[in-house]
PDB file of C-alpha atoms in Angstrom:
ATOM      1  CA  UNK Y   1      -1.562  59.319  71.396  1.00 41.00           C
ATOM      2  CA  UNK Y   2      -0.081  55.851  69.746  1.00 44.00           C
ATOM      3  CA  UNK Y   3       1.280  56.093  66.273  1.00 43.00           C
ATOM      4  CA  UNK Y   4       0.425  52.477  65.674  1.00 44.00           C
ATOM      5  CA  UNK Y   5      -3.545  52.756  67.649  1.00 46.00           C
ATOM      6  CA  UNK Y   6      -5.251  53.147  64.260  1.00 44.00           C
ATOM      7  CA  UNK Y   7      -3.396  50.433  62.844  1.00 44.00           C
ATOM      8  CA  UNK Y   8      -3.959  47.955  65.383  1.00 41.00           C
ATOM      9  CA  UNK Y   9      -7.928  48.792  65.672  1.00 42.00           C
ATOM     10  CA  UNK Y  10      -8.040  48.770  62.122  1.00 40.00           C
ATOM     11  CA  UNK Y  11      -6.531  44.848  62.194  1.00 38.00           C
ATOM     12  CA  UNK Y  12      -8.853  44.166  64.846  1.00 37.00           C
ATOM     13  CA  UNK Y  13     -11.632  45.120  63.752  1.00 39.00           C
ATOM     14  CA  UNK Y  14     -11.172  43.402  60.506  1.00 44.00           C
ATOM     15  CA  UNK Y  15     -10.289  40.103  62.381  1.00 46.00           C
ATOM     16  CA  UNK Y  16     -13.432  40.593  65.054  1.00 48.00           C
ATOM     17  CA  UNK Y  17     -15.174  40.005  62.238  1.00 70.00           C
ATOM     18  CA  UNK Y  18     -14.333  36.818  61.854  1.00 82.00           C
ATOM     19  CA  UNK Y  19     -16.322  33.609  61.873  1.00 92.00           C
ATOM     20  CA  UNK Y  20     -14.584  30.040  63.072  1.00 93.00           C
ATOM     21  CA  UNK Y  21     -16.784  27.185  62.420  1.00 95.00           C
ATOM     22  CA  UNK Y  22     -16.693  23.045  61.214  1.00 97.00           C
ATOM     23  CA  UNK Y  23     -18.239  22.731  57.653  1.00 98.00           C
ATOM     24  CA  UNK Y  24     -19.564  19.098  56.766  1.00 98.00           C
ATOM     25  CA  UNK Y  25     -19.860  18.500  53.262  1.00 98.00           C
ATOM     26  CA  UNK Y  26     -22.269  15.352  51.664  1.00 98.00           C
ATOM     27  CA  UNK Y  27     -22.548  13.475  48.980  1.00 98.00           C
ATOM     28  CA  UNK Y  28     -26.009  12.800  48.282  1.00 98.00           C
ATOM     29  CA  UNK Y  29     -26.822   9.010  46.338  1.00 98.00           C
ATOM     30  CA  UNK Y  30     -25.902   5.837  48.495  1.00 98.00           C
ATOM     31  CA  UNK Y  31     -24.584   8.293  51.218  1.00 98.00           C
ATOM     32  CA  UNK Y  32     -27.379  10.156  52.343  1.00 98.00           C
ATOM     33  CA  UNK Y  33     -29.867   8.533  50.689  1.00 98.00           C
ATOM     34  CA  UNK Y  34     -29.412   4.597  50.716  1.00 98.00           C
ATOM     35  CA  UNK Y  35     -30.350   3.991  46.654  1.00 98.00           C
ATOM     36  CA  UNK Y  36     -29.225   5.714  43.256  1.00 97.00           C
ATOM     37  CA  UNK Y  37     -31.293   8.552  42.950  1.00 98.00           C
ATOM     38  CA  UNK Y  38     -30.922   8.468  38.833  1.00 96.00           C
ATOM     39  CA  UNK Y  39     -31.111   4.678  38.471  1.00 95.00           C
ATOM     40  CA  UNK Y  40     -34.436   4.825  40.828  1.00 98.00           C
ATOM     41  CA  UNK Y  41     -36.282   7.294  38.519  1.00 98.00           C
ATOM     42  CA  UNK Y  42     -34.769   5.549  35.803  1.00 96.00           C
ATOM     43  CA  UNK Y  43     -36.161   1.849  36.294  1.00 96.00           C
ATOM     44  CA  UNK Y  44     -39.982   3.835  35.922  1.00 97.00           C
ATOM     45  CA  UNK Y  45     -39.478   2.915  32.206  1.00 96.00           C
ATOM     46  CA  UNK Y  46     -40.547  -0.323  30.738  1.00 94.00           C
ATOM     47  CA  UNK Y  47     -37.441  -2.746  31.149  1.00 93.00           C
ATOM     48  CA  UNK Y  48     -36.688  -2.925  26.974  1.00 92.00           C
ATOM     49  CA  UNK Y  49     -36.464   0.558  26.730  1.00 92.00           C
ATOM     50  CA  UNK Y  50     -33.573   0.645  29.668  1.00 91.00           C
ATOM     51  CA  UNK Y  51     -31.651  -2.134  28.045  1.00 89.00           C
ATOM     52  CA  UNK Y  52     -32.050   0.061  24.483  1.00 87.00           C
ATOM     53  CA  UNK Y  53     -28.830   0.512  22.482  1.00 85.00           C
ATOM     54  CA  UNK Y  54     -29.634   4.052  22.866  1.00 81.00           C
ATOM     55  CA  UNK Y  55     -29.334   4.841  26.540  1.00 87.00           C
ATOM     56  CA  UNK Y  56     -26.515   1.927  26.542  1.00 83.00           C
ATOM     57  CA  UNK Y  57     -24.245   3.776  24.078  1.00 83.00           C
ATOM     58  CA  UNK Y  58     -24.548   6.956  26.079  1.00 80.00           C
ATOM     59  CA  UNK Y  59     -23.183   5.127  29.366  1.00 75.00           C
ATOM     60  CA  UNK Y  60     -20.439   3.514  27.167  1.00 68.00           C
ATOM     61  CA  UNK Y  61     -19.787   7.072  26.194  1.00 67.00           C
ATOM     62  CA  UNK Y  62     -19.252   8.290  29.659  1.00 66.00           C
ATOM     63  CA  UNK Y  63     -22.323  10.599  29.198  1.00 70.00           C
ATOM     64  CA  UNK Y  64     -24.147  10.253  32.310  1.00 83.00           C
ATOM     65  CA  UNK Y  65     -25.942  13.751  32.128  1.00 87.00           C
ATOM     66  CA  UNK Y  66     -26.602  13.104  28.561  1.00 88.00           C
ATOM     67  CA  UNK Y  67     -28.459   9.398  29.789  1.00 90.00           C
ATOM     68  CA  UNK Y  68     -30.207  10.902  32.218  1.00 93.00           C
ATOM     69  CA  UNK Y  69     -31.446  13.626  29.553  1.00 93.00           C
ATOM     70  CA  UNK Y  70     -32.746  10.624  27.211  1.00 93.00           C
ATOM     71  CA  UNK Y  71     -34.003   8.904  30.225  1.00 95.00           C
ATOM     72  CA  UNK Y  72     -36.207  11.649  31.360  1.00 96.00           C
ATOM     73  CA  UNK Y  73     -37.503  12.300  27.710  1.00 96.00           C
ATOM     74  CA  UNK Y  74     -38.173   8.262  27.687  1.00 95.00           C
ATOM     75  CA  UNK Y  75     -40.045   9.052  30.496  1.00 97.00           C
ATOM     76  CA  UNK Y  76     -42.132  11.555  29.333  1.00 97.00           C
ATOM     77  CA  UNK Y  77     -42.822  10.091  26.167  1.00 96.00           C
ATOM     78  CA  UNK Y  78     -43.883   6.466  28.588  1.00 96.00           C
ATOM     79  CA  UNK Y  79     -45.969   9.365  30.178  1.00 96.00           C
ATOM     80  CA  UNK Y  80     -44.451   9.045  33.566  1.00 97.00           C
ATOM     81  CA  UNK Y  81     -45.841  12.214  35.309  1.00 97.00           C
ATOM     82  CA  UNK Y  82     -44.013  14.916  37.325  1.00 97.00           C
ATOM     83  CA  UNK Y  83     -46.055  13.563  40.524  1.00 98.00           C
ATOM     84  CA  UNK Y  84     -45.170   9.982  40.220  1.00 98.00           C
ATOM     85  CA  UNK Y  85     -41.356  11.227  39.774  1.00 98.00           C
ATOM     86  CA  UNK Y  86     -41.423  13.098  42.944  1.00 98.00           C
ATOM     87  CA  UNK Y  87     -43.387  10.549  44.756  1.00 98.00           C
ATOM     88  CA  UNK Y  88     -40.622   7.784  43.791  1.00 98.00           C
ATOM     89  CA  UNK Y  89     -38.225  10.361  45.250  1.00 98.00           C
ATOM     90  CA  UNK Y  90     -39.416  10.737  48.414  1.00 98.00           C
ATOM     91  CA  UNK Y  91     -40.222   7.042  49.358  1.00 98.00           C
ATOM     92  CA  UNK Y  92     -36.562   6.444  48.896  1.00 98.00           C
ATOM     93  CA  UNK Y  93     -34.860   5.111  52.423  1.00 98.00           C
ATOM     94  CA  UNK Y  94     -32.198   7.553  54.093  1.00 98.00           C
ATOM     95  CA  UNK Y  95     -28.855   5.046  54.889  1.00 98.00           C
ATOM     96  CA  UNK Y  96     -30.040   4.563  58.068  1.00 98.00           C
ATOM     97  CA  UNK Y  97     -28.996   7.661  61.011  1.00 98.00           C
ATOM     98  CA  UNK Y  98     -28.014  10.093  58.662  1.00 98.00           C
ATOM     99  CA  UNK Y  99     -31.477  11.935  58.622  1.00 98.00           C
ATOM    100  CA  UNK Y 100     -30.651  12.027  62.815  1.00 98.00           C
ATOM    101  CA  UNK Y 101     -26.527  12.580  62.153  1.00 98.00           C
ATOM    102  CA  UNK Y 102     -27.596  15.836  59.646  1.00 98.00           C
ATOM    103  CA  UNK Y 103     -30.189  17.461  62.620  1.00 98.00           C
ATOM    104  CA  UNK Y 104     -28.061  17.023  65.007  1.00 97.00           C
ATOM    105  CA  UNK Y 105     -24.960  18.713  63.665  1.00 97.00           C
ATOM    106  CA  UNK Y 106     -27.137  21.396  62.606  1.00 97.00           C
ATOM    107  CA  UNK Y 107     -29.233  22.061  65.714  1.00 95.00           C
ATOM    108  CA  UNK Y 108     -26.992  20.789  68.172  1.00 94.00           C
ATOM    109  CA  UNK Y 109     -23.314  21.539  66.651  1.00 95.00           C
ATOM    110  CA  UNK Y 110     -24.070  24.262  64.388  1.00 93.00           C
ATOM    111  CA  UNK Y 111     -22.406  23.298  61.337  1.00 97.00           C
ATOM    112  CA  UNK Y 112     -22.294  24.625  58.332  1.00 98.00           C
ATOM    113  CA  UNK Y 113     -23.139  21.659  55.615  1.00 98.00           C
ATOM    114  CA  UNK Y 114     -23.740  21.698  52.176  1.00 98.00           C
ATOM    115  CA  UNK Y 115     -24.670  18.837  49.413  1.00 98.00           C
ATOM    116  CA  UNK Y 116     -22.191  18.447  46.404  1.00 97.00           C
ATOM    117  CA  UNK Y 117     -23.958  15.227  43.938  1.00 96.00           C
ATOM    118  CA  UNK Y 118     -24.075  14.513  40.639  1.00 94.00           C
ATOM    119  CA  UNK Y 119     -27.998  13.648  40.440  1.00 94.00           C
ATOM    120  CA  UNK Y 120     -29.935  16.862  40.258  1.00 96.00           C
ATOM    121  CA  UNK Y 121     -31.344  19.746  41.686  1.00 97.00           C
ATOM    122  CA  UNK Y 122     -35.055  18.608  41.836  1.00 98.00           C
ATOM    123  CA  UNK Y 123     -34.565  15.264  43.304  1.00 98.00           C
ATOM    124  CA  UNK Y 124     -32.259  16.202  46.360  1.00 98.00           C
ATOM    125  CA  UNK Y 125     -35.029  18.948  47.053  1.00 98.00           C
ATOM    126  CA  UNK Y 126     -37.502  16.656  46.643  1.00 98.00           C
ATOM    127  CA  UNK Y 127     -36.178  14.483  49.445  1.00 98.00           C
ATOM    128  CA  UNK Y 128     -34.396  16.885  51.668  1.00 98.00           C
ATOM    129  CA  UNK Y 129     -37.792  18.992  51.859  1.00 98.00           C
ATOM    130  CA  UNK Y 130     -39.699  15.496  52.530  1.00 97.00           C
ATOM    131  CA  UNK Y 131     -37.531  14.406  55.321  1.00 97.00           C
ATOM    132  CA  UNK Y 132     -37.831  18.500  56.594  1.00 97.00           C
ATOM    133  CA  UNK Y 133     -34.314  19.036  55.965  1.00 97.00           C
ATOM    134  CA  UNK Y 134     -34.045  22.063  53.712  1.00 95.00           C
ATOM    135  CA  UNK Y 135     -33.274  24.526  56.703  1.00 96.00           C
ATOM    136  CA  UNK Y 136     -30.143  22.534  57.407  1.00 98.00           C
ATOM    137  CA  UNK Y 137     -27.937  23.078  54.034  1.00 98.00           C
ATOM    138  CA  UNK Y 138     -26.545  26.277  53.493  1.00 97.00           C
ATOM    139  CA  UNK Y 139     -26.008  25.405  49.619  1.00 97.00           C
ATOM    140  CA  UNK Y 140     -26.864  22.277  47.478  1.00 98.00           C
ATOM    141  CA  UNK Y 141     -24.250  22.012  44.490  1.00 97.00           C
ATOM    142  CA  UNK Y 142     -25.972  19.645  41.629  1.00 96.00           C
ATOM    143  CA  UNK Y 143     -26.805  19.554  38.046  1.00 95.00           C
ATOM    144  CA  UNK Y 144     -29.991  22.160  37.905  1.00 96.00           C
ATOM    145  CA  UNK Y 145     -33.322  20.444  36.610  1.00 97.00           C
ATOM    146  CA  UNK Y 146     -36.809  21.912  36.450  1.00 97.00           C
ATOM    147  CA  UNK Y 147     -39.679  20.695  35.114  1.00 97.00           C
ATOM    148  CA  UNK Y 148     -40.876  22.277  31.419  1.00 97.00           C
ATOM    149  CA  UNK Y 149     -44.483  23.374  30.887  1.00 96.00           C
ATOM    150  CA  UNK Y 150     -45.013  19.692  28.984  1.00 95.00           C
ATOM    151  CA  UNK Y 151     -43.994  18.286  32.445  1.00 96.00           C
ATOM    152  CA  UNK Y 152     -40.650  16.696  31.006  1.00 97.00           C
ATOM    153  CA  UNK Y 153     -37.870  16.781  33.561  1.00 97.00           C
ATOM    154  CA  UNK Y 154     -34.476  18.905  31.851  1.00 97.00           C
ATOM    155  CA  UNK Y 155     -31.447  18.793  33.197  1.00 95.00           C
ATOM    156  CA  UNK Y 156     -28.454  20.780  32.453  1.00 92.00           C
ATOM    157  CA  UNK Y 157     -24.555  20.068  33.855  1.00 87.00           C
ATOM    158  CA  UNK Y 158     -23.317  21.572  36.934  1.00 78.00           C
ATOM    159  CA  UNK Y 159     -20.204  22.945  34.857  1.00 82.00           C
ATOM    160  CA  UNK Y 160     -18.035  21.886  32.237  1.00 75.00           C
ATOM    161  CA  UNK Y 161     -14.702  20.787  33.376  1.00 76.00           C
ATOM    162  CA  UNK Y 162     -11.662  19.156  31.774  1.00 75.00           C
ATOM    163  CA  UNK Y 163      -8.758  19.760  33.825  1.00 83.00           C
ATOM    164  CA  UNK Y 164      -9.507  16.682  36.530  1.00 78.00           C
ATOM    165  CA  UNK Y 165      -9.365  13.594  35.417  1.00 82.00           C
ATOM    166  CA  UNK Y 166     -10.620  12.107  38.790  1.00 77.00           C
ATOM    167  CA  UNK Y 167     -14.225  13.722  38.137  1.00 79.00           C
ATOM    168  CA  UNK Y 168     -17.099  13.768  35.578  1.00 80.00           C
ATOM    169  CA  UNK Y 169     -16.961  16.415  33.055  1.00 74.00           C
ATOM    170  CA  UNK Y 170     -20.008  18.073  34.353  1.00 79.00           C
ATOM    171  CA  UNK Y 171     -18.881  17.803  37.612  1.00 92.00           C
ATOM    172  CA  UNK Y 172     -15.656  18.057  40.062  1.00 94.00           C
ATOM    173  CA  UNK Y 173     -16.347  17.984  43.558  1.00 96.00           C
ATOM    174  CA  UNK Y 174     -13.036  19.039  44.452  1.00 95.00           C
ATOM    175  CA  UNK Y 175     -13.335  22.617  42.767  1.00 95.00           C
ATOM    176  CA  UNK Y 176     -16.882  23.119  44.320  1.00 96.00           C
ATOM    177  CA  UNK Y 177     -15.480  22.619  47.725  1.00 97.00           C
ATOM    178  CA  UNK Y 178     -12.424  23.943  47.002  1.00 96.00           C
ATOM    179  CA  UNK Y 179     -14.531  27.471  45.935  1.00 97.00           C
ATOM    180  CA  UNK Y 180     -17.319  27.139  48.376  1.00 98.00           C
ATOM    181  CA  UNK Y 181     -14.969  27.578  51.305  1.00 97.00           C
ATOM    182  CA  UNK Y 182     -12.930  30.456  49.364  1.00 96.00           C
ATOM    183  CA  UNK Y 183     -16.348  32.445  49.028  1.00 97.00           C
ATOM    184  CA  UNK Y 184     -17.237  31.613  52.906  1.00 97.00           C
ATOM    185  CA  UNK Y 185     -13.981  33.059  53.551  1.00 95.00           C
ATOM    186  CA  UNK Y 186     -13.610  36.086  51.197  1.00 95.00           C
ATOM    187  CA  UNK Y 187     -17.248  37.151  50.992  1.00 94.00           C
ATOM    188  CA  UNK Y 188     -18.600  36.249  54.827  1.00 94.00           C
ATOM    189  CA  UNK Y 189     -15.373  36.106  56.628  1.00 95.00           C
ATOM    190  CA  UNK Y 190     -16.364  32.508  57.690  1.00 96.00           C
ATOM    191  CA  UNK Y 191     -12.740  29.820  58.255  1.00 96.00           C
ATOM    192  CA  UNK Y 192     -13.634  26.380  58.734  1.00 97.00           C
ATOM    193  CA  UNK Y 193     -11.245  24.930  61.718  1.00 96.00           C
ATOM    194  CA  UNK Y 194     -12.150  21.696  60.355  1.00 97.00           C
ATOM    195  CA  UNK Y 195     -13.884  20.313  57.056  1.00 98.00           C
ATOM    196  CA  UNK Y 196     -15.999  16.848  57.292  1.00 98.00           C
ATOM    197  CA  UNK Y 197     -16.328  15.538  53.799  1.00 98.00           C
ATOM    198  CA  UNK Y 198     -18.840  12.403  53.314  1.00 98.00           C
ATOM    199  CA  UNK Y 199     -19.485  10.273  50.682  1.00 98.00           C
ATOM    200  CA  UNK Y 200     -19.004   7.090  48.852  1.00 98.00           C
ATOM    201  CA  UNK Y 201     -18.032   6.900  45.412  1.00 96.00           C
ATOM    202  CA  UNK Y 202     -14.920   7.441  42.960  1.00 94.00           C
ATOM    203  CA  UNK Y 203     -16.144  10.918  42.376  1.00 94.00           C
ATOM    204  CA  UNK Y 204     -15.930  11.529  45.858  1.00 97.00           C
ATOM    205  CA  UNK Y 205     -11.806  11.498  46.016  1.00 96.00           C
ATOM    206  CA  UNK Y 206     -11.279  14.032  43.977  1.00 95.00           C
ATOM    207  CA  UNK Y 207     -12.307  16.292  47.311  1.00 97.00           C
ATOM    208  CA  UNK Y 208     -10.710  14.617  50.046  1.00 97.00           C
ATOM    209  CA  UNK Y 209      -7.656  15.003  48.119  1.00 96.00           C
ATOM    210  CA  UNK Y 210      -7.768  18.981  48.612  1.00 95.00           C
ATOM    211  CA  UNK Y 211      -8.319  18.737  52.114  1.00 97.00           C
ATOM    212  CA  UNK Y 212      -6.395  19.854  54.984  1.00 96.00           C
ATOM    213  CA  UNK Y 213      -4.162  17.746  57.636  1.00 97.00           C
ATOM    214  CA  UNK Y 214      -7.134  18.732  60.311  1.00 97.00           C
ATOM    215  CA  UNK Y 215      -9.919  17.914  58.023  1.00 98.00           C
ATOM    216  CA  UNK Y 216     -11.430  14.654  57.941  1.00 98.00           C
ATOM    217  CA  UNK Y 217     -12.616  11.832  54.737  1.00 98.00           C
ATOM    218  CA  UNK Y 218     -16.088  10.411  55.920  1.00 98.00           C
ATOM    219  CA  UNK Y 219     -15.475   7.067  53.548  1.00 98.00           C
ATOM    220  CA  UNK Y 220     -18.211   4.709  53.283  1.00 98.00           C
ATOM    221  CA  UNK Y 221     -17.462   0.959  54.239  1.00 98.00           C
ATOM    222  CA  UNK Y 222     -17.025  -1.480  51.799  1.00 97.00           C
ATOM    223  CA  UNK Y 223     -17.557   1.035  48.876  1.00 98.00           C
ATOM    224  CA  UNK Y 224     -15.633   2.310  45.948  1.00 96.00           C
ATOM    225  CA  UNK Y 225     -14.271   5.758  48.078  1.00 97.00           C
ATOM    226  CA  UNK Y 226     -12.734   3.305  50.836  1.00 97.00           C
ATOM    227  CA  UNK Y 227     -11.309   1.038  48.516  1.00 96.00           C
ATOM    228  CA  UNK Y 228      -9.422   2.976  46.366  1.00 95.00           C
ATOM    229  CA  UNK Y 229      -7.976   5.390  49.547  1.00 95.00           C
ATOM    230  CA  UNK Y 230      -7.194   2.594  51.487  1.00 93.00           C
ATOM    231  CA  UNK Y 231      -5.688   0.694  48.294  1.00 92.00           C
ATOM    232  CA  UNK Y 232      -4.105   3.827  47.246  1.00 90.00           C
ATOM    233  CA  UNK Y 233      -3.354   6.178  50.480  1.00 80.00           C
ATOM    234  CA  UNK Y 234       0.332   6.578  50.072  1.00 80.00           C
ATOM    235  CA  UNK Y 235       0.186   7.282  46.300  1.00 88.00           C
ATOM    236  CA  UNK Y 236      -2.513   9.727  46.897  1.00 89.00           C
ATOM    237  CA  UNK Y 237      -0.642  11.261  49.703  1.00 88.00           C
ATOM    238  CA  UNK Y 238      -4.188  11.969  51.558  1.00 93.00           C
ATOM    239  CA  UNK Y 239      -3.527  14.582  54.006  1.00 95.00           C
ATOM    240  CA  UNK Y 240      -6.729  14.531  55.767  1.00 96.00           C
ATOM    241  CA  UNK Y 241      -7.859  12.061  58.890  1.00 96.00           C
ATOM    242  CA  UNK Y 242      -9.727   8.828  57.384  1.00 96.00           C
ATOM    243  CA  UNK Y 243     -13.004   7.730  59.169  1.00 98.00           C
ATOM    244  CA  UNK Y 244     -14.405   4.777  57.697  1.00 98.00           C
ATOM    245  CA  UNK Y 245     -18.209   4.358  58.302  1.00 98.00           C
ATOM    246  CA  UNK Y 246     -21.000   1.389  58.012  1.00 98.00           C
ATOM    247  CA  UNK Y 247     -24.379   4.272  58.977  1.00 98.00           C
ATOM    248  CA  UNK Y 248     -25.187   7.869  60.167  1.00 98.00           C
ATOM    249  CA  UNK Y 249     -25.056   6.594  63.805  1.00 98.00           C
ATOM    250  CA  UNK Y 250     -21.450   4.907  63.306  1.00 98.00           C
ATOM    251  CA  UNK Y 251     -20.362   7.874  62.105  1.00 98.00           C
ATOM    252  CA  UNK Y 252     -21.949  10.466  64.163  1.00 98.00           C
ATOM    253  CA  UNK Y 253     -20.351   8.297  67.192  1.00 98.00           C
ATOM    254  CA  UNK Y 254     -16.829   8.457  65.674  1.00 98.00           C
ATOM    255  CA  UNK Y 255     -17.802  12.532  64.909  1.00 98.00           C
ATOM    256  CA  UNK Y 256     -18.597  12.963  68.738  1.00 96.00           C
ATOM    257  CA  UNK Y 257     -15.804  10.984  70.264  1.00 97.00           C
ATOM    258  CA  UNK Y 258     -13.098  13.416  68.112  1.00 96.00           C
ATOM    259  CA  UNK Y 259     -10.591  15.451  70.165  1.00 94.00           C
ATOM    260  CA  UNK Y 260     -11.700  18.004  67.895  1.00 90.00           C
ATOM    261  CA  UNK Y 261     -15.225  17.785  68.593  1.00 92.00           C
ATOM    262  CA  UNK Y 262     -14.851  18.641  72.463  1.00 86.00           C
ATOM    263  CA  UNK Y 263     -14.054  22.297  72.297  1.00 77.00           C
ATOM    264  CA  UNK Y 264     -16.805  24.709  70.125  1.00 73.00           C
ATOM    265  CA  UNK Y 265     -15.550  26.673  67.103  1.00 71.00           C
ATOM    266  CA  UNK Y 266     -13.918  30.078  68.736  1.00 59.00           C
ATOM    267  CA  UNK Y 267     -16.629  32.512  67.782  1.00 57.00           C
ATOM    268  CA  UNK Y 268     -14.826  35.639  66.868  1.00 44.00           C
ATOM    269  CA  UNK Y 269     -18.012  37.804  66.853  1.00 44.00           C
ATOM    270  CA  UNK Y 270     -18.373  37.328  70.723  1.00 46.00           C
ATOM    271  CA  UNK Y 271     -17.109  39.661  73.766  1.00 40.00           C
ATOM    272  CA  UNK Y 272     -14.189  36.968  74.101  1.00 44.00           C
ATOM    273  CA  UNK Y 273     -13.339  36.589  70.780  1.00 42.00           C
ATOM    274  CA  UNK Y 274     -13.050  40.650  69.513  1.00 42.00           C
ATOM    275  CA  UNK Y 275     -10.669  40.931  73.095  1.00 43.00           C
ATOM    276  CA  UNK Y 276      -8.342  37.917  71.822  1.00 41.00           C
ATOM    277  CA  UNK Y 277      -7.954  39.718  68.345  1.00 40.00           C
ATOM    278  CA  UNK Y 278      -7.648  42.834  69.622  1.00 42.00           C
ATOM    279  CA  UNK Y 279      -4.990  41.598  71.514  1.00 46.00           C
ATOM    280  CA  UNK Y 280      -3.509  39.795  69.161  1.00 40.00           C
ATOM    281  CA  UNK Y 281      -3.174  42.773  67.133  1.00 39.00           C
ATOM    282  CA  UNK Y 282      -1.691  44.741  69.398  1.00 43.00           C
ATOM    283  CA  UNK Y 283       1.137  42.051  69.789  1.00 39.00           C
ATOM    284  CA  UNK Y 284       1.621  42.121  65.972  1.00 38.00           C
ATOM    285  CA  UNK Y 285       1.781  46.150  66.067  1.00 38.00           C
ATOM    286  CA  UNK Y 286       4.404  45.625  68.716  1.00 40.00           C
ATOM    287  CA  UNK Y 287       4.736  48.459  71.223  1.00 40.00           C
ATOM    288  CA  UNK Y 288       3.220  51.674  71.146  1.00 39.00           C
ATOM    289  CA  UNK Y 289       4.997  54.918  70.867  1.00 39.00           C
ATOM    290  CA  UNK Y 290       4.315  57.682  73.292  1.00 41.00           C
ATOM    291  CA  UNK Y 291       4.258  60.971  71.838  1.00 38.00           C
ATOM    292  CA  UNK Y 292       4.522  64.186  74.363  1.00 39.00           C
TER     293      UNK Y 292
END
């Protein structure tokens, strides 16, 4: 009987356990969807009442959940109903392929992929559920919103945050990633080889500055996210791989042709993959001792 057996099927089974897969990670306004979820809702109301010194002060003010809270209220009190928000919502145009680029990495690649925006909760399920996407996000991080019982749209902040300055106070992207794949890890044992992050914005650097060396920044042509990494790179010291993209088809070519892209994930839950751990445990036990 080996001294070291239960030690090296204890290891193994912990590491058979084990889940290696790719994790894509969007931002939701002018990156999935091709308009300004807010600013769509928004221009409902009569065109004084967005131009008020009101609403302007709060955008001076850096208060962009707080706006959006006086915009919906405006919009209540213009009597803009609940169905003619939701119906704005869903006629809004995808940026053209990424409705295809989403399925397939879901049914075809079986990636993991999860929204982080700053709009809300009820508009991103609004349109992912009209486009018959909600089966392909694992998690959707966004302010929360619900409709009351007088049908005015609340909204509330994701979080409160002060420690980055590269993010909204009610939002940094970088922690929610940062914390989403912690919790994949600690909780369901799931490692991403690589992390796809995708968006377009300012407040869409704050997470491609956490990533990895084999991780990739999905960057938007010819919008703020490229401009300031390319502008910037060196003084940001961005670690990850840059793909710059025009559409969900550009990118889901550049996706495809990736080095990375040709080999699958190694499952650890399959035959192969509890052997290689097992084995690899055994070489970290080193040899076994015979007793007589």
């Amino acid at each position: 009987m080996s001294s070291t057996a239960p030690a090296t099927e204890a290891m193994a089974c912990r590491l058979g356990k084990q889940q290696r897969r790719r994790l894509a990670a969007f931002d939701f306004d002018h990156t999935i969807v091709a308009q300004n979820t807010d600013t769509v809702v928004r221009d409902l109301l009569p065109p004084e009442v967005v131009s008020s010194r009101t609403l302007n002060e709060l955008v001076e003010n850096d208060c962009w959940t707080e706006y959006m809270s006086e915009v919906f209220r405006l919009l209540h009190v213009q009597q803009v109903t609940e169905a003619r928000i939701r119906d704005t919502i869903r006629v809004i145009p995808e940026v053209p392929g990424f409705v295809r680029l989403i399925k397939h990495l879901h049914k075809k690649l079986n990636f993991d992929m999860i929204i982080i925006s700053d709009s809300n909760s009820v508009f991103i399920e609004e349109w992912v559920k009209a486009y018959n996407m909600a089966d392909c996000f694992v998690a959707i991080f966004t302010n929360p919103a619900e409709f009351d019982s007088n049908g005015q749209l609340q909204v509330r902040p994701h979080h409160q945050q002060s420690e980055c300055k590269l993010s909204a106070s009610n939002l940094c992207k970088g922690r929610v990633l940062e914390h989403f794949v912690i919790e994949q890890d600690l909780r369901r044992s799931i490692r991403y080889d690589h992390v796809f992050y995708v968006g377009d914005g300012n407040n869409d650097i704050c997470p491609v500055l956490r990533q990895r060396a084999c991780d990739f920044a999905c960057a938007r042509q010819g919008f703020a996210m490229e401009k300031h990494l390319i502008r910037n790179r060196n003084k940001l010291k961005l670690r990850a791989q840059l793909l710059v993209w025009k559409s969900g088809f550009d990118l889901m070519e550049q996706m495809l042709a990736l080095p990375q892209m040709q080999v699958p994930p190694v499952d650890l839950q399959t035959a192969e993959g509890h052997a290689e751990m097992a084995r690899r445990a055994s070489a970290v036990a080193g040899p076994s001792k015979q007793t007589n």
